[in-house]
XYZ file of C-alpha atoms in Angstrom:
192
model
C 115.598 -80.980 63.411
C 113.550 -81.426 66.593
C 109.953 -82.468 66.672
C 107.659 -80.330 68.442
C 106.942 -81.519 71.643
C 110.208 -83.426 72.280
C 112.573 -82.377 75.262
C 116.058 -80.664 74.665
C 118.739 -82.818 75.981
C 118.449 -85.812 77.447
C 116.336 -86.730 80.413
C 116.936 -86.021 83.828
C 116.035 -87.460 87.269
C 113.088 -85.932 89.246
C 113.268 -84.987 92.687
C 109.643 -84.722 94.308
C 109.765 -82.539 97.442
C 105.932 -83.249 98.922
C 104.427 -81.722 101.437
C 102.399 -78.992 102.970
C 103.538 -75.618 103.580
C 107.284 -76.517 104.666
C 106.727 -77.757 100.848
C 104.946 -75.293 99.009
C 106.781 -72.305 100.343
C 110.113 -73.987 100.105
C 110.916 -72.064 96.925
C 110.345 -69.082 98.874
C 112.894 -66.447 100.067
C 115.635 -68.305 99.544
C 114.135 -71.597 100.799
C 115.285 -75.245 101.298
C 113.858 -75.866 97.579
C 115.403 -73.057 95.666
C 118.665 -74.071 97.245
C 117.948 -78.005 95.783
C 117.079 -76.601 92.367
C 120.153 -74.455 92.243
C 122.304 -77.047 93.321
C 120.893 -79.297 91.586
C 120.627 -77.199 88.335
C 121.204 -79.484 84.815
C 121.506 -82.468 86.971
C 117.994 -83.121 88.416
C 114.239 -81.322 88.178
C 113.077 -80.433 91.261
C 108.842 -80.691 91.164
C 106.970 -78.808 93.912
C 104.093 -80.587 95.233
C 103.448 -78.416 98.447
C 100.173 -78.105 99.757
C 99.546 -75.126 102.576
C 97.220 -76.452 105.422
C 97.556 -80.184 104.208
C 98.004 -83.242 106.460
C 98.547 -87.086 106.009
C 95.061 -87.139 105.723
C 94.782 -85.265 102.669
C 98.067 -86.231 101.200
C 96.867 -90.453 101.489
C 93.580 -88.676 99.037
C 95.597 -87.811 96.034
C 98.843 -90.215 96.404
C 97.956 -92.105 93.252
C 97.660 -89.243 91.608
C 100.635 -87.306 92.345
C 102.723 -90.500 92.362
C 101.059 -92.411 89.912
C 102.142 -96.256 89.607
C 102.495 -96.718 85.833
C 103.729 -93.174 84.849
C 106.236 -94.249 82.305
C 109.241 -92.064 84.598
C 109.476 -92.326 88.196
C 110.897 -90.000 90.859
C 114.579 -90.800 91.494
C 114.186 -89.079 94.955
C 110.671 -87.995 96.762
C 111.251 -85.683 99.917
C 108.349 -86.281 102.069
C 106.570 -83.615 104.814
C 103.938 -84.218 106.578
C 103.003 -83.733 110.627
C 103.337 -79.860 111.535
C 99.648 -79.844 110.673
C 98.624 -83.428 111.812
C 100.243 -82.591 115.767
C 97.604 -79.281 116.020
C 95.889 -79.841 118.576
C 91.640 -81.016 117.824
C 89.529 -78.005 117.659
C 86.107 -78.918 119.850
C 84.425 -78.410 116.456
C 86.285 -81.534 115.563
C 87.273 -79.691 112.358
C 90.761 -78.396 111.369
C 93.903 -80.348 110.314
C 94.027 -82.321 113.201
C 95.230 -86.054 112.924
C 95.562 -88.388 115.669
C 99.166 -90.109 116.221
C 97.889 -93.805 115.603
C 96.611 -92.428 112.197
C 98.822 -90.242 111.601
C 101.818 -93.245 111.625
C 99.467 -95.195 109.531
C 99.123 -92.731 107.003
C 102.692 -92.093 107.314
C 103.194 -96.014 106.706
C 100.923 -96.230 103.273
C 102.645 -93.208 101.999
C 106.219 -94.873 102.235
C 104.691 -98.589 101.172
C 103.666 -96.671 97.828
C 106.463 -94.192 97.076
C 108.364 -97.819 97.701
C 106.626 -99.875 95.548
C 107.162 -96.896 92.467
C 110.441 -98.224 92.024
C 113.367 -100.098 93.695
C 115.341 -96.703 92.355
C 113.405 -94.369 93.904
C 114.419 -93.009 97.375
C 112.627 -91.709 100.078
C 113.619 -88.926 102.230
C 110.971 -87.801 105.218
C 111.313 -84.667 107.248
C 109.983 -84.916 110.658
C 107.817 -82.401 112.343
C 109.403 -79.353 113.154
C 109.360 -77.074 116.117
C 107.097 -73.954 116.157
C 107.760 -70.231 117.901
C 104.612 -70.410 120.278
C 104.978 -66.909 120.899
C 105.254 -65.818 117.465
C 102.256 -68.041 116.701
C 99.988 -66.222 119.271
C 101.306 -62.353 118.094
C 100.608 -63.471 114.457
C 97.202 -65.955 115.224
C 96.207 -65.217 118.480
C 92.967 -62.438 117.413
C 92.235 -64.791 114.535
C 92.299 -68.251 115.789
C 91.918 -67.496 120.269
C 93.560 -70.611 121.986
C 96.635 -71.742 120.731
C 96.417 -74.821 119.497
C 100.310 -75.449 117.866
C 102.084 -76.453 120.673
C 106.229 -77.503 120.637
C 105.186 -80.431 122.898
C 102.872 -81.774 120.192
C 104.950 -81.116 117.687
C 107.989 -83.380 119.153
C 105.546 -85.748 120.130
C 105.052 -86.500 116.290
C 108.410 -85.849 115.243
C 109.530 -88.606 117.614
C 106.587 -91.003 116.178
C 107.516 -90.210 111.936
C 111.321 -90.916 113.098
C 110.815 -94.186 114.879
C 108.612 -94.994 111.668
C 111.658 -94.083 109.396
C 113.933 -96.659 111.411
C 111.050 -99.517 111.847
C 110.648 -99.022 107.755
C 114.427 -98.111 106.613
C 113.812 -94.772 105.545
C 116.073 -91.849 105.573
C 114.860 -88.950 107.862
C 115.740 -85.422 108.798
C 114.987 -84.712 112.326
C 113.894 -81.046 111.754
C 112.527 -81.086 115.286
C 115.981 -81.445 116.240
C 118.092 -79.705 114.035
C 116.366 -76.357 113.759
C 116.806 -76.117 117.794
C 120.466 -76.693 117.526
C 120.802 -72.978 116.894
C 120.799 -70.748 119.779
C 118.213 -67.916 117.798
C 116.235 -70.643 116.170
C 113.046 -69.029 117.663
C 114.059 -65.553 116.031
C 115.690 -67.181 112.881
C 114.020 -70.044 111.557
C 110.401 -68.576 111.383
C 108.907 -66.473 108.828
């Protein structure tokens, strides 16, 4: 008979997708993270730690608590997303998400020293910045926010930085910047 409180079947490894909103809504219409849980499905649980309108910034404040260094099971695989929101361009209030490259990198940099130092079994995926649909930005935003301040430009500009990162530090990357323009209706297709 089972105790209460003790897990049918045996344990499995965690995959930590963490992030902002690529993250959070990633379980979303069909998104990159339902398709990892399905595949994935009595192999591996797949925790969502996606926080909308986060940046490096933010994610550096609760590290040691989402990744603890003593939990007694460690991540077997932590998919990392950060940038989209770091490469908006500063607001003159100096408020918003904001993050400027040098920091950005370095924030970038402690997040992969301690996802490293969790465990030597624990691998690290990051996901570069993306592009963005300017256009559909300023139809959606444009009443709302006045000056567009997501720019494609930006956007590679930090890409390019969190991928030279990945090779300086040998970590695997995704170069979504990349990737998602490979198709030719990637500005009507890969947007909700």
């Amino acid at each position: 008979m089972r105790e209460r409180g003790e897990m049918v079947g045996p344990l499995r490894p965690q995959f930590v997708l963490f992030g902002s909103s690529i993250v959070q809504q990633s379980f979303s219409n069909e998104g990159w993270g339902a398709i990892l849980a399905d595949l994935y499905a009595r192999k591996a649980d797949i925790l969502l730690r996606g926080y909308s309108g986060w940046n490096s910034r933010r994610a550096l404040q609760v590290l040691d608590q989402v990744f603890p260094k003593d939990a007694a099971i460690q991540p077997s695989l932590v998919i990392v997303y950060f940038g989209g929101n770091d490469s908006v361009l500063p607001h003159p209030s100096g408020l918003g998400p904001h993050v400027p490259l040098p920091e950005y990198i370095e924030n970038m940099r402690k997040i992969a020293l301690h996802l490293k130092s969790l465990s030597e079994k624990t691998r690290i995926i990051f996901l570069s910045a993306p592009p963005v649909s300017e256009e559909q930005i300023c139809e959606t935003f444009s009443l709302k926010l006045g000056e567009l301040r997501r720019k494609n430009e930006s956007c590679r500009i930090y890409s390019e930085a969190c991928l030279e990162l990945c090779r300086e530090m040998d970590i695997k990357a995704i170069d979504l910047w990349s990737a998602i323009q490979k198709r030719d209706d990637w500005l009507t297709a890969s947007f909700t």
